[in-house]
PDB file of C-alpha atoms and ligand atoms in Angstrom:
ATOM      1  CA  MET W 816     110.950  98.751  96.772  1.00 32.00           C
ATOM      2  CA  GLY W 817     113.300  99.662  99.752  1.00 34.00           C
ATOM      3  CA  ARG W 818     114.426  96.531 102.100  1.00 33.00           C
ATOM      4  CA  PRO W 819     115.390  98.979 105.296  1.00 33.00           C
ATOM      5  CA  PHE W 820     117.122  95.699 108.047  1.00 33.00           C
ATOM      6  CA  CYS W 821     118.574  93.599 105.707  1.00 33.00           C
ATOM      7  CA  PHE W 822     122.616  93.958 105.193  1.00 33.00           C
ATOM      8  CA  GLY W 823     123.731  91.127 103.435  1.00 34.00           C
ATOM      9  CA  GLY W 824     124.697  92.084 100.116  1.00 33.00           C
ATOM     10  CA  THR W 825     126.215  95.143  98.401  1.00 35.00           C
ATOM     11  CA  ASP W 826     123.544  96.739  95.808  1.00 42.00           C
ATOM     12  CA  THR W 827     125.500  99.243  95.036  1.00 48.00           C
ATOM     13  CA  MET W 828     128.829  96.865  94.266  1.00 56.00           C
ATOM     14  CA  ALA W 829     130.204  95.566  90.830  1.00 78.00           C
ATOM     15  CA  LEU W 830     129.650  92.053  91.440  1.00 70.00           C
ATOM     16  CA  ARG W 831     132.965  89.778  92.509  1.00 84.00           C
ATOM     17  CA  HIS W 832     133.609  85.889  92.585  1.00 73.00           C
ATOM     18  CA  PHE W 833     137.018  84.563  94.764  1.00 71.00           C
ATOM     19  CA  LEU W 834     136.781  80.823  92.615  1.00 77.00           C
ATOM     20  CA  ARG W 835     140.816  81.480  92.921  1.00 86.00           C
ATOM     21  CA  LEU W 836     143.225  83.903  95.054  1.00 77.00           C
ATOM     22  CA  SER W 837     143.860  85.172  91.856  1.00 72.00           C
ATOM     23  CA  ASP W 838     140.592  86.207  91.639  1.00 79.00           C
ATOM     24  CA  LEU W 839     141.957  89.296  93.472  1.00 77.00           C
ATOM     25  CA  GLN W 840     144.559  91.637  93.050  1.00 88.00           C
ATOM     26  CA  ALA W 841     148.530  91.824  95.163  1.00 76.00           C
ATOM     27  CA  ASP W 842     146.844  94.827  96.992  1.00 77.00           C
ATOM     28  CA  GLU W 843     143.320  93.356  97.593  1.00 84.00           C
ATOM     29  CA  ALA W 844     144.395  91.222  99.692  1.00 77.00           C
ATOM     30  CA  ARG W 845     147.500  92.570 101.161  1.00 77.00           C
ATOM     31  CA  ARG W 846     144.279  94.744 102.236  1.00 76.00           C
ATOM     32  CA  LEU W 847     142.718  91.696 103.271  1.00 63.00           C
ATOM     33  CA  VAL W 848     144.912  90.394 105.238  1.00 70.00           C
ATOM     34  CA  ASP W 849     145.154  94.003 106.915  1.00 68.00           C
ATOM     35  CA  ARG W 850     141.506  93.675 107.747  1.00 62.00           C
ATOM     36  CA  ALA W 851     141.008  90.217 108.759  1.00 53.00           C
ATOM     37  CA  ILE W 852     144.542  90.253 111.212  1.00 72.00           C
ATOM     38  CA  ALA W 853     141.923  93.763 112.559  1.00 66.00           C
ATOM     39  CA  LEU W 854     139.497  91.776 113.421  1.00 45.00           C
ATOM     40  CA  LYS W 855     141.414  89.450 114.907  1.00 57.00           C
ATOM     41  CA  THR W 856     142.063  91.314 117.512  1.00 66.00           C
ATOM     42  CA  SER W 857     139.712  93.932 117.252  1.00 62.00           C
ATOM     43  CA  LEU W 858     136.339  92.475 118.241  1.00 50.00           C
ATOM     44  CA  LYS W 859     135.598  92.412 121.338  1.00 57.00           C
ATOM     45  CA  ALA W 860     133.694  88.769 123.591  1.00 54.00           C
ATOM     46  CA  GLU W 861     130.366  90.359 124.360  1.00 59.00           C
ATOM     47  CA  GLN W 862     129.761  91.228 120.418  1.00 74.00           C
ATOM     48  CA  ARG W 863     130.056  86.789 119.542  1.00 87.00           C
ATOM     49  CA  PRO W 864     127.738  86.095 121.781  1.00 84.00           C
ATOM     50  CA  LEU W 865     128.550  82.439 121.648  1.00 92.00           C
ATOM     51  CA  LEU W 866     131.938  82.197 121.192  1.00 92.00           C
ATOM     52  CA  GLY W 867     133.177  78.828 121.866  1.00 93.00           C
ATOM     53  CA  ARG W 868     128.926  77.279 121.176  1.00 96.00           C
ATOM     54  CA  CYS W 869     128.522  74.333 119.177  1.00 97.00           C
ATOM     55  CA  LEU W 870     125.807  73.685 117.801  1.00 97.00           C
ATOM     56  CA  ALA W 871     124.657  70.156 115.789  1.00 97.00           C
ATOM     57  CA  MET W 872     123.125  70.215 113.079  1.00 97.00           C
ATOM     58  CA  ILE W 873     121.177  67.065 112.412  1.00 97.00           C
ATOM     59  CA  PHE W 874     120.449  67.112 107.984  1.00 97.00           C
ATOM     60  CA  ALA W 875     117.912  63.551 107.161  1.00 97.00           C
ATOM     61  CA  LYS W 876     116.876  65.941 104.212  1.00 97.00           C
ATOM     62  CA  SER W 877     118.212  67.945 102.146  1.00 97.00           C
ATOM     63  CA  SER W 878     118.796  71.811 102.373  1.00 98.00           C
ATOM     64  CA  THR W 879     120.703  75.150 101.299  1.00 98.00           C
ATOM     65  CA  ARG W 880     118.900  77.947 103.187  1.00 98.00           C
ATOM     66  CA  THR W 881     118.818  76.323 106.468  1.00 97.00           C
ATOM     67  CA  ARG W 882     122.495  74.890 106.345  1.00 98.00           C
ATOM     68  CA  VAL W 883     124.002  78.129 105.220  1.00 97.00           C
ATOM     69  CA  SER W 884     122.293  79.980 107.639  1.00 92.00           C
ATOM     70  CA  PHE W 885     122.566  78.197 110.775  1.00 95.00           C
ATOM     71  CA  GLU W 886     125.964  77.635 109.855  1.00 97.00           C
ATOM     72  CA  VAL W 887     126.630  81.530 109.009  1.00 92.00           C
ATOM     73  CA  GLY W 888     125.158  82.467 111.777  1.00 87.00           C
ATOM     74  CA  MET W 889     126.597  80.702 114.928  1.00 93.00           C
ATOM     75  CA  ALA W 890     130.578  81.946 112.658  1.00 92.00           C
ATOM     76  CA  LYS W 891     129.020  85.396 113.315  1.00 85.00           C
ATOM     77  CA  LEU W 892     128.010  85.185 116.738  1.00 86.00           C
ATOM     78  CA  GLY W 893     131.275  83.392 117.138  1.00 92.00           C
ATOM     79  CA  GLY W 894     130.654  80.265 117.638  1.00 95.00           C
ATOM     80  CA  HIS W 895     130.034  76.367 115.600  1.00 97.00           C
ATOM     81  CA  ALA W 896     127.987  73.884 113.705  1.00 98.00           C
ATOM     82  CA  LEU W 897     128.671  70.656 112.533  1.00 98.00           C
ATOM     83  CA  MET W 898     126.887  69.266 109.732  1.00 98.00           C
ATOM     84  CA  LEU W 899     126.058  65.848 110.867  1.00 97.00           C
ATOM     85  CA  ALA W 900     123.446  64.225 107.567  1.00 97.00           C
ATOM     86  CA  THR W 901     121.834  61.320 108.840  1.00 96.00           C
ATOM     87  CA  ALA W 902     123.196  58.887 106.641  1.00 93.00           C
ATOM     88  CA  GLN W 903     126.693  59.197 107.765  1.00 93.00           C
ATOM     89  CA  THR W 904     125.999  58.835 111.479  1.00 96.00           C
ATOM     90  CA  GLN W 905     124.733  56.365 113.685  1.00 96.00           C
ATOM     91  CA  LEU W 906     122.134  57.547 113.539  1.00 95.00           C
ATOM     92  CA  GLY W 907     121.812  55.928 110.046  1.00 93.00           C
ATOM     93  CA  ARG W 908     122.326  52.595 111.436  1.00 94.00           C
ATOM     94  CA  GLU W 909     118.330  53.071 113.829  1.00 94.00           C
ATOM     95  CA  GLU W 910     121.724  54.138 117.384  1.00 96.00           C
ATOM     96  CA  PRO W 911     117.742  55.169 119.246  1.00 95.00           C
ATOM     97  CA  LEU W 912     117.241  59.203 118.789  1.00 95.00           C
ATOM     98  CA  SER W 913     117.967  59.214 123.005  1.00 96.00           C
ATOM     99  CA  ASP W 914     120.793  58.182 123.233  1.00 97.00           C
ATOM    100  CA  THR W 915     121.425  60.366 119.973  1.00 97.00           C
ATOM    101  CA  ALA W 916     120.021  63.507 122.149  1.00 95.00           C
ATOM    102  CA  LYS W 917     121.881  62.461 125.227  1.00 96.00           C
ATOM    103  CA  VAL W 918     125.277  62.226 123.841  1.00 97.00           C
ATOM    104  CA  LEU W 919     125.282  65.564 121.079  1.00 96.00           C
ATOM    105  CA  SER W 920     124.119  67.289 125.121  1.00 95.00           C
ATOM    106  CA  ARG W 921     127.162  66.365 126.179  1.00 95.00           C
ATOM    107  CA  MET W 922     129.754  67.557 123.611  1.00 95.00           C
ATOM    108  CA  CYS W 923     126.904  70.788 122.077  1.00 96.00           C
ATOM    109  CA  ASP W 924     125.380  73.303 122.895  1.00 95.00           C
ATOM    110  CA  ALA W 925     121.896  73.201 120.550  1.00 96.00           C
ATOM    111  CA  ILE W 926     121.090  70.250 118.090  1.00 95.00           C
ATOM    112  CA  MET W 927     118.960  72.062 115.305  1.00 95.00           C
ATOM    113  CA  ILE W 928     116.546  68.657 113.880  1.00 95.00           C
ATOM    114  CA  ARG W 929     115.748  68.323 110.168  1.00 97.00           C
ATOM    115  CA  ASN W 930     113.501  65.101 109.270  1.00 96.00           C
ATOM    116  CA  ASP W 931     110.321  63.930 107.193  1.00 96.00           C
ATOM    117  CA  SER W 932     109.074  63.380 112.315  1.00 95.00           C
ATOM    118  CA  GLN W 933     107.687  66.060 114.276  1.00 95.00           C
ATOM    119  CA  ALA W 934     107.228  62.965 116.433  1.00 95.00           C
ATOM    120  CA  ASP W 935     111.086  62.046 115.920  1.00 94.00           C
ATOM    121  CA  GLN W 936     112.083  65.541 117.345  1.00 94.00           C
ATOM    122  CA  GLU W 937     110.313  65.638 120.348  1.00 91.00           C
ATOM    123  CA  GLU W 938     111.277  62.634 121.009  1.00 92.00           C
ATOM    124  CA  LEU W 939     115.388  63.999 120.368  1.00 92.00           C
ATOM    125  CA  ALA W 940     113.859  67.293 122.713  1.00 92.00           C
ATOM    126  CA  LEU W 941     112.751  65.070 125.201  1.00 91.00           C
ATOM    127  CA  HIS W 942     115.730  63.549 125.413  1.00 94.00           C
ATOM    128  CA  SER W 943     117.997  66.938 125.294  1.00 93.00           C
ATOM    129  CA  ARG W 944     119.816  68.895 127.420  1.00 94.00           C
ATOM    130  CA  VAL W 945     120.499  71.961 125.329  1.00 93.00           C
ATOM    131  CA  PRO W 946     117.310  72.851 123.304  1.00 93.00           C
ATOM    132  CA  VAL W 947     116.485  71.386 120.086  1.00 94.00           C
ATOM    133  CA  ILE W 948     115.844  73.289 117.217  1.00 95.00           C
ATOM    134  CA  ASN W 949     113.248  72.323 114.455  1.00 94.00           C
ATOM    135  CA  GLY W 950     114.648  73.144 111.099  1.00 96.00           C
ATOM    136  CA  LEU W 951     111.124  71.812 108.091  1.00 96.00           C
ATOM    137  CA  SER W 952     110.242  68.576 110.192  1.00 96.00           C
ATOM    138  CA  GLU W 953     107.232  67.104 107.332  1.00 97.00           C
ATOM    139  CA  LEU W 954     104.579  69.426 109.135  1.00 96.00           C
ATOM    140  CA  HIS W 955     106.029  72.257 110.333  1.00 95.00           C
ATOM    141  CA  HIS W 956     108.883  74.994 109.195  1.00 96.00           C
ATOM    142  CA  PRO W 957     108.963  77.571 111.763  1.00 91.00           C
ATOM    143  CA  CYS W 958     111.797  78.385 111.339  1.00 91.00           C
ATOM    144  CA  GLN W 959     110.867  80.110 107.648  1.00 95.00           C
ATOM    145  CA  LEU W 960     108.164  81.970 109.493  1.00 94.00           C
ATOM    146  CA  LEU W 961     110.247  84.204 112.066  1.00 89.00           C
ATOM    147  CA  ALA W 962     112.691  85.632 108.852  1.00 90.00           C
ATOM    148  CA  ASP W 963     108.850  85.611 106.827  1.00 94.00           C
ATOM    149  CA  VAL W 964     106.983  87.967 109.097  1.00 92.00           C
ATOM    150  CA  GLN W 965     110.186  89.947 109.526  1.00 91.00           C
ATOM    151  CA  THR W 966     110.547  90.142 106.141  1.00 92.00           C
ATOM    152  CA  TRP W 967     107.014  91.142 106.258  1.00 94.00           C
ATOM    153  CA  PHE W 968     107.642  94.090 108.527  1.00 87.00           C
ATOM    154  CA  GLU W 969     110.514  95.539 106.792  1.00 88.00           C
ATOM    155  CA  HIS W 970     108.283  95.449 103.706  1.00 91.00           C
ATOM    156  CA  ARG W 971     105.450  97.104 104.944  1.00 97.00           C
ATOM    157  CA  GLY W 972     105.516  97.324 109.253  1.00 92.00           C
ATOM    158  CA  ASP W 973     103.614  95.316 111.491  1.00 91.00           C
ATOM    159  CA  PRO W 974     101.725  92.804 110.303  1.00 94.00           C
ATOM    160  CA  ARG W 975      98.693  92.658 112.039  1.00 94.00           C
ATOM    161  CA  GLY W 976      95.714  92.817 110.732  1.00 97.00           C
ATOM    162  CA  LYS W 977      96.680  92.505 108.084  1.00 98.00           C
ATOM    163  CA  VAL W 978      95.178  89.704 105.650  1.00 98.00           C
ATOM    164  CA  ALA W 979      98.050  86.927 104.254  1.00 98.00           C
ATOM    165  CA  ALA W 980      97.269  84.674 101.736  1.00 98.00           C
ATOM    166  CA  TRP W 981      97.849  80.820 101.095  1.00 98.00           C
ATOM    167  CA  ILE W 982      98.013  78.830  98.066  1.00 98.00           C
ATOM    168  CA  GLY W 983      98.239  75.654  96.616  1.00 98.00           C
ATOM    169  CA  ASP W 984     100.001  72.562  99.336  1.00 98.00           C
ATOM    170  CA  GLY W 985      98.255  73.020 102.754  1.00 98.00           C
ATOM    171  CA  ASN W 986     101.771  71.465 104.063  1.00 98.00           C
ATOM    172  CA  ASN W 987     104.593  72.138 106.558  1.00 97.00           C
ATOM    173  CA  VAL W 988     105.468  75.500 105.739  1.00 96.00           C
ATOM    174  CA  CYS W 989     101.226  76.092 105.734  1.00 97.00           C
ATOM    175  CA  ASN W 990     101.058  74.599 108.823  1.00 96.00           C
ATOM    176  CA  SER W 991     103.013  77.656 110.023  1.00 95.00           C
ATOM    177  CA  TRP W 992     102.119  80.764 108.296  1.00 96.00           C
ATOM    178  CA  ILE W 993      99.037  79.086 110.143  1.00 96.00           C
ATOM    179  CA  GLU W 994     100.903  79.840 114.108  1.00 93.00           C
ATOM    180  CA  ALA W 995     102.043  83.074 112.827  1.00 93.00           C
ATOM    181  CA  ALA W 996      98.462  84.268 112.108  1.00 95.00           C
ATOM    182  CA  LYS W 997      97.241  83.475 115.204  1.00 91.00           C
ATOM    183  CA  LEU W 998     100.279  85.187 117.078  1.00 90.00           C
ATOM    184  CA  PHE W 999     101.212  88.023 115.169  1.00 86.00           C
ATOM    185  CA  GLY W1000      97.923  89.046 114.856  1.00 92.00           C
ATOM    186  CA  PHE W1001      96.936  88.681 110.948  1.00 96.00           C
ATOM    187  CA  THR W1002      94.781  86.482 108.920  1.00 98.00           C
ATOM    188  CA  LEU W1003      95.678  83.654 106.785  1.00 98.00           C
ATOM    189  CA  ARG W1004      93.355  82.335 103.684  1.00 98.00           C
ATOM    190  CA  ALA W1005      94.619  79.405 103.293  1.00 98.00           C
ATOM    191  CA  ALA W1006      92.991  77.989 100.302  1.00 98.00           C
ATOM    192  CA  THR W1007      93.840  75.200  99.122  1.00 98.00           C
ATOM    193  CA  PRO W1008      92.165  71.506  97.947  1.00 98.00           C
ATOM    194  CA  HIS W1009      90.131  69.732  99.436  1.00 97.00           C
ATOM    195  CA  GLN W1010      92.287  66.216  99.507  1.00 97.00           C
ATOM    196  CA  TYR W1011      95.586  68.988 100.837  1.00 98.00           C
ATOM    197  CA  ARG W1012      94.677  70.675 103.705  1.00 98.00           C
ATOM    198  CA  PRO W1013      96.472  71.959 106.576  1.00 98.00           C
ATOM    199  CA  ILE W1014      96.360  70.253 109.492  1.00 97.00           C
ATOM    200  CA  ALA W1015      93.696  70.133 111.825  1.00 97.00           C
ATOM    201  CA  GLU W1016      96.000  70.783 115.136  1.00 95.00           C
ATOM    202  CA  VAL W1017      97.241  74.299 113.758  1.00 95.00           C
ATOM    203  CA  LEU W1018      93.919  74.967 112.911  1.00 96.00           C
ATOM    204  CA  LYS W1019      92.100  75.212 115.965  1.00 95.00           C
ATOM    205  CA  PHE W1020      95.296  76.830 117.409  1.00 93.00           C
ATOM    206  CA  ALA W1021      95.051  79.713 114.606  1.00 96.00           C
ATOM    207  CA  GLY W1022      91.307  80.232 115.528  1.00 97.00           C
ATOM    208  CA  LYS W1023      89.525  83.219 113.302  1.00 97.00           C
ATOM    209  CA  SER W1024      92.605  84.162 112.398  1.00 97.00           C
ATOM    210  CA  VAL W1025      92.480  81.043 109.391  1.00 97.00           C
ATOM    211  CA  GLU W1026      90.600  80.798 106.809  1.00 98.00           C
ATOM    212  CA  LEU W1027      89.622  77.649 104.657  1.00 98.00           C
ATOM    213  CA  LEU W1028      89.422  78.425 101.367  1.00 98.00           C
ATOM    214  CA  ASP W1029      88.709  76.306  97.799  1.00 97.00           C
ATOM    215  CA  ASP W1030      89.525  79.265  95.518  1.00 98.00           C
ATOM    216  CA  PRO W1031      92.856  80.518  95.311  1.00 98.00           C
ATOM    217  CA  GLN W1032      90.609  84.180  93.758  1.00 98.00           C
ATOM    218  CA  GLN W1033      88.599  84.464  97.055  1.00 98.00           C
ATOM    219  CA  ALA W1034      91.688  84.271  99.217  1.00 98.00           C
ATOM    220  CA  ALA W1035      93.830  86.736  96.690  1.00 98.00           C
ATOM    221  CA  ALA W1036      90.984  88.990  97.020  1.00 98.00           C
ATOM    222  CA  GLY W1037      92.105  92.997  98.409  1.00 98.00           C
ATOM    223  CA  ALA W1038      94.995  90.706 100.417  1.00 98.00           C
ATOM    224  CA  ASP W1039      97.854  91.852 101.950  1.00 98.00           C
ATOM    225  CA  LEU W1040     100.467  89.365 100.873  1.00 98.00           C
ATOM    226  CA  ILE W1041     100.589  85.633  98.622  1.00 98.00           C
ATOM    227  CA  VAL W1042     101.948  83.214  99.515  1.00 98.00           C
ATOM    228  CA  THR W1043     103.093  79.330  98.060  1.00 98.00           C
ATOM    229  CA  ASP W1044     105.280  76.372  98.428  1.00 98.00           C
ATOM    230  CA  THR W1045     106.353  74.078  96.475  1.00 98.00           C
ATOM    231  CA  TRP W1046     103.273  71.354  95.452  1.00 98.00           C
ATOM    232  CA  THR W1047     105.790  68.393  95.943  1.00 98.00           C
ATOM    233  CA  SER W1048     108.040  68.680  99.438  1.00 98.00           C
ATOM    234  CA  MET W1049     110.618  66.631  99.991  1.00 97.00           C
ATOM    235  CA  GLY W1050     109.793  62.795 100.601  1.00 96.00           C
ATOM    236  CA  GLN W1051     106.187  62.862  98.704  1.00 97.00           C
ATOM    237  CA  GLU W1052     108.568  62.693  94.734  1.00 97.00           C
ATOM    238  CA  ALA W1053     106.197  59.168  94.544  1.00 98.00           C
ATOM    239  CA  GLU W1054     103.413  61.610  94.373  1.00 98.00           C
ATOM    240  CA  ARG W1055     104.726  63.553  91.698  1.00 98.00           C
ATOM    241  CA  ALA W1056     102.450  64.005  89.068  1.00 98.00           C
ATOM    242  CA  GLU W1057      99.165  63.204  90.372  1.00 98.00           C
ATOM    243  CA  ARG W1058     100.112  66.338  92.788  1.00 98.00           C
ATOM    244  CA  MET W1059     100.980  68.405  90.066  1.00 98.00           C
ATOM    245  CA  GLN W1060      97.154  67.551  88.463  1.00 98.00           C
ATOM    246  CA  ILE W1061      95.055  68.665  91.482  1.00 98.00           C
ATOM    247  CA  LEU W1062      97.408  71.101  92.400  1.00 98.00           C
ATOM    248  CA  ALA W1063      97.279  72.741  89.399  1.00 98.00           C
ATOM    249  CA  PRO W1064      94.271  75.609  89.346  1.00 98.00           C
ATOM    250  CA  PHE W1065      96.295  77.107  92.167  1.00 98.00           C
ATOM    251  CA  GLN W1066      99.838  78.352  90.362  1.00 98.00           C
ATOM    252  CA  VAL W1067      99.513  82.225  91.320  1.00 98.00           C
ATOM    253  CA  ASP W1068     100.310  84.390  87.936  1.00 98.00           C
ATOM    254  CA  ARG W1069      99.688  87.847  87.287  1.00 98.00           C
ATOM    255  CA  LYS W1070      95.549  87.024  86.983  1.00 98.00           C
ATOM    256  CA  LEU W1071      95.985  85.977  90.802  1.00 98.00           C
ATOM    257  CA  MET W1072      98.349  88.227  92.034  1.00 98.00           C
ATOM    258  CA  SER W1073      96.250  90.866  89.935  1.00 98.00           C
ATOM    259  CA  LYS W1074      93.264  89.962  92.528  1.00 98.00           C
ATOM    260  CA  ALA W1075      95.216  90.766  95.791  1.00 98.00           C
ATOM    261  CA  ALA W1076      95.964  94.800  97.313  1.00 98.00           C
ATOM    262  CA  LYS W1077      97.481  96.741  94.933  1.00 98.00           C
ATOM    263  CA  ASN W1078     100.774  96.762  96.491  1.00 98.00           C
ATOM    264  CA  ALA W1079     100.177  93.213  98.258  1.00 98.00           C
ATOM    265  CA  ILE W1080     104.329  91.364  98.526  1.00 98.00           C
ATOM    266  CA  PHE W1081     104.775  87.585  96.813  1.00 98.00           C
ATOM    267  CA  MET W1082     106.363  85.538  98.868  1.00 98.00           C
ATOM    268  CA  HIS W1083     108.298  81.725  98.578  1.00 98.00           C
ATOM    269  CA  CYS W1084     110.206  79.725 100.875  1.00 98.00           C
ATOM    270  CA  LEU W1085     112.101  77.909  97.620  1.00 98.00           C
ATOM    271  CA  PRO W1086     113.357  76.402  95.996  1.00 98.00           C
ATOM    272  CA  ALA W1087     111.198  77.109  93.599  1.00 98.00           C
ATOM    273  CA  HIS W1088     109.533  75.164  90.440  1.00 98.00           C
ATOM    274  CA  ARG W1089     109.032  77.893  88.284  1.00 98.00           C
ATOM    275  CA  GLY W1090     106.002  76.734  86.114  1.00 98.00           C
ATOM    276  CA  GLU W1091     104.784  74.847  87.846  1.00 98.00           C
ATOM    277  CA  GLU W1092     103.420  76.625  92.141  1.00 98.00           C
ATOM    278  CA  VAL W1093     104.073  80.063  90.918  1.00 98.00           C
ATOM    279  CA  THR W1094     104.748  81.343  86.646  1.00 98.00           C
ATOM    280  CA  ALA W1095     108.705  82.565  87.018  1.00 98.00           C
ATOM    281  CA  GLU W1096     106.980  86.452  85.858  1.00 98.00           C
ATOM    282  CA  VAL W1097     105.644  86.409  89.872  1.00 98.00           C
ATOM    283  CA  ILE W1098     108.436  84.798  91.389  1.00 98.00           C
ATOM    284  CA  ASP W1099     111.142  87.198  89.467  1.00 98.00           C
ATOM    285  CA  GLY W1100     108.909  90.233  89.661  1.00 98.00           C
ATOM    286  CA  PRO W1101     108.541  93.523  90.605  1.00 98.00           C
ATOM    287  CA  GLN W1102     106.535  92.272  93.779  1.00 98.00           C
ATOM    288  CA  SER W1103     107.894  89.220  95.188  1.00 98.00           C
ATOM    289  CA  VAL W1104     110.267  89.687  98.178  1.00 97.00           C
ATOM    290  CA  VAL W1105     111.864  85.875  98.112  1.00 98.00           C
ATOM    291  CA  PHE W1106     115.287  86.576  97.782  1.00 96.00           C
ATOM    292  CA  ASP W1107     115.125  88.879 100.726  1.00 90.00           C
ATOM    293  CA  GLU W1108     113.260  86.477 102.649  1.00 97.00           C
ATOM    294  CA  ALA W1109     115.821  83.961 102.412  1.00 95.00           C
ATOM    295  CA  GLU W1110     118.546  86.728 103.776  1.00 89.00           C
ATOM    296  CA  ASN W1111     116.573  86.836 106.742  1.00 89.00           C
ATOM    297  CA  ARG W1112     116.859  83.051 107.912  1.00 91.00           C
ATOM    298  CA  LEU W1113     120.171  84.729 108.251  1.00 88.00           C
ATOM    299  CA  TRP W1114     119.289  87.435 110.775  1.00 85.00           C
ATOM    300  CA  ALA W1115     116.366  85.674 112.081  1.00 86.00           C
ATOM    301  CA  GLN W1116     117.683  81.938 113.215  1.00 87.00           C
ATOM    302  CA  MET W1117     121.682  84.342 114.301  1.00 87.00           C
ATOM    303  CA  ALA W1118     118.257  85.844 117.282  1.00 84.00           C
ATOM    304  CA  LEU W1119     116.401  82.047 117.562  1.00 85.00           C
ATOM    305  CA  LEU W1120     119.906  81.314 118.515  1.00 87.00           C
ATOM    306  CA  GLU W1121     121.293  83.988 121.246  1.00 84.00           C
ATOM    307  CA  PHE W1122     117.711  83.996 122.964  1.00 86.00           C
ATOM    308  CA  LEU W1123     117.474  80.254 123.324  1.00 87.00           C
ATOM    309  CA  LEU W1124     121.216  80.495 123.612  1.00 89.00           C
ATOM    310  CA  VAL W1125     122.326  83.387 126.438  1.00 84.00           C
ATOM    311  CA  PRO W1126     120.625  83.892 129.654  1.00 80.00           C
TER     312      PRO W1126
HETATM  313  N1  LIG K1374     113.317  77.418 103.082  1.00 93.19           N
HETATM  314  C1  LIG K1374     114.272  76.308 102.968  1.00 93.19           C
HETATM  315  O1  LIG K1374     113.831  75.443 104.714  1.00 93.19           O
HETATM  316  O2  LIG K1374     115.384  76.031 101.889  1.00 93.19           O
HETATM  317  P1  LIG K1374     116.467  74.996 102.322  1.00 93.19           P
HETATM  318  O3  LIG K1374     115.253  73.335 101.963  1.00 93.19           O
HETATM  319  O4  LIG K1374     117.159  74.867 101.165  1.00 93.19           O
HETATM  320  O5  LIG K1374     117.308  74.822 103.717  1.00 93.19           O
HETATM  321  N1  LIG K1375     107.399  72.241 101.714  1.00 93.19           N
HETATM  322  C1  LIG K1375     108.448  71.721 101.382  1.00 93.19           C
HETATM  323  C2  LIG K1375     109.358  73.047 101.980  1.00 93.19           C
HETATM  324  C3  LIG K1375     111.264  73.247 101.204  1.00 93.19           C
HETATM  325  C4  LIG K1375     112.308  74.218 102.123  1.00 93.19           C
HETATM  326  C5  LIG K1375     109.438  70.741 101.843  1.00 93.19           C
HETATM  327  O1  LIG K1375     108.728  69.890 102.769  1.00 93.19           O
HETATM  328  O2  LIG K1375     110.066  71.090 101.013  1.00 93.19           O
END
């Protein structure tokens, strides 16, 4: 499977780690220093459109991809990202979001927030003078969809007119897939238990672009893409046992993948739980593009930051 637009990684190089300086040979260490000096003097300002700009990243929930992709993306664009774990800020001691928005707006150029309240994100945005980016709420995960749609384009061309099948929990990522269906002109068949349907607001937004189904097999039939996510999102840990039971018939396995189009791809925003929402055979198999999705968080969000911050 080609990955023409993904620049990260060095598939043809032997795997190397940098866990200590002595992991490098002496000549390699010298070359690295030379290269650092060359970059410092030759990198042009216009190639670093966010030079001197700062992104505040508020995290009330765990993250690997979102944190790393924003932080690395800001660095690549010439800017800087600040990690603000809620509990270690005054937000954790009940300073109002409105005051926090005003303070961060005076010092930072954008704010990214991950928490469990879309309403609070909206409140933050209302009082912010700088762009606020949703890095995941209980209702949406829009950055994930920029990366996922990019990945679909890269592997199979324009998704317009195609069919994606969401299998499992009608959660935050599902809601954003539904909005993507409308925006990019594909159909999203969502097969979820009736207890875990996507929210009415996105169904209304998407109109005929979304179809709600009970049966995963029916959703997967002939689909160009199969996508799922964890059965227990962050904050739902107390419901885990019940969710495992209700969602068990929605596992993406080889049999379900065989119902899809022959060249269908499999997506998952990660982190994944092999043996629960997806079998190892599928997520680690040839139809899976999950690590391209993960990498594309970086490129998609760099484009987003430029879009939001560079006139
Ligand atoms: N997909 C995603 O948002 O991953 P993280 O929770 O690691 O940020
Ligand atoms: N639905 C998951 C997505 C994690 C990236 C959650 O909210 O925990």
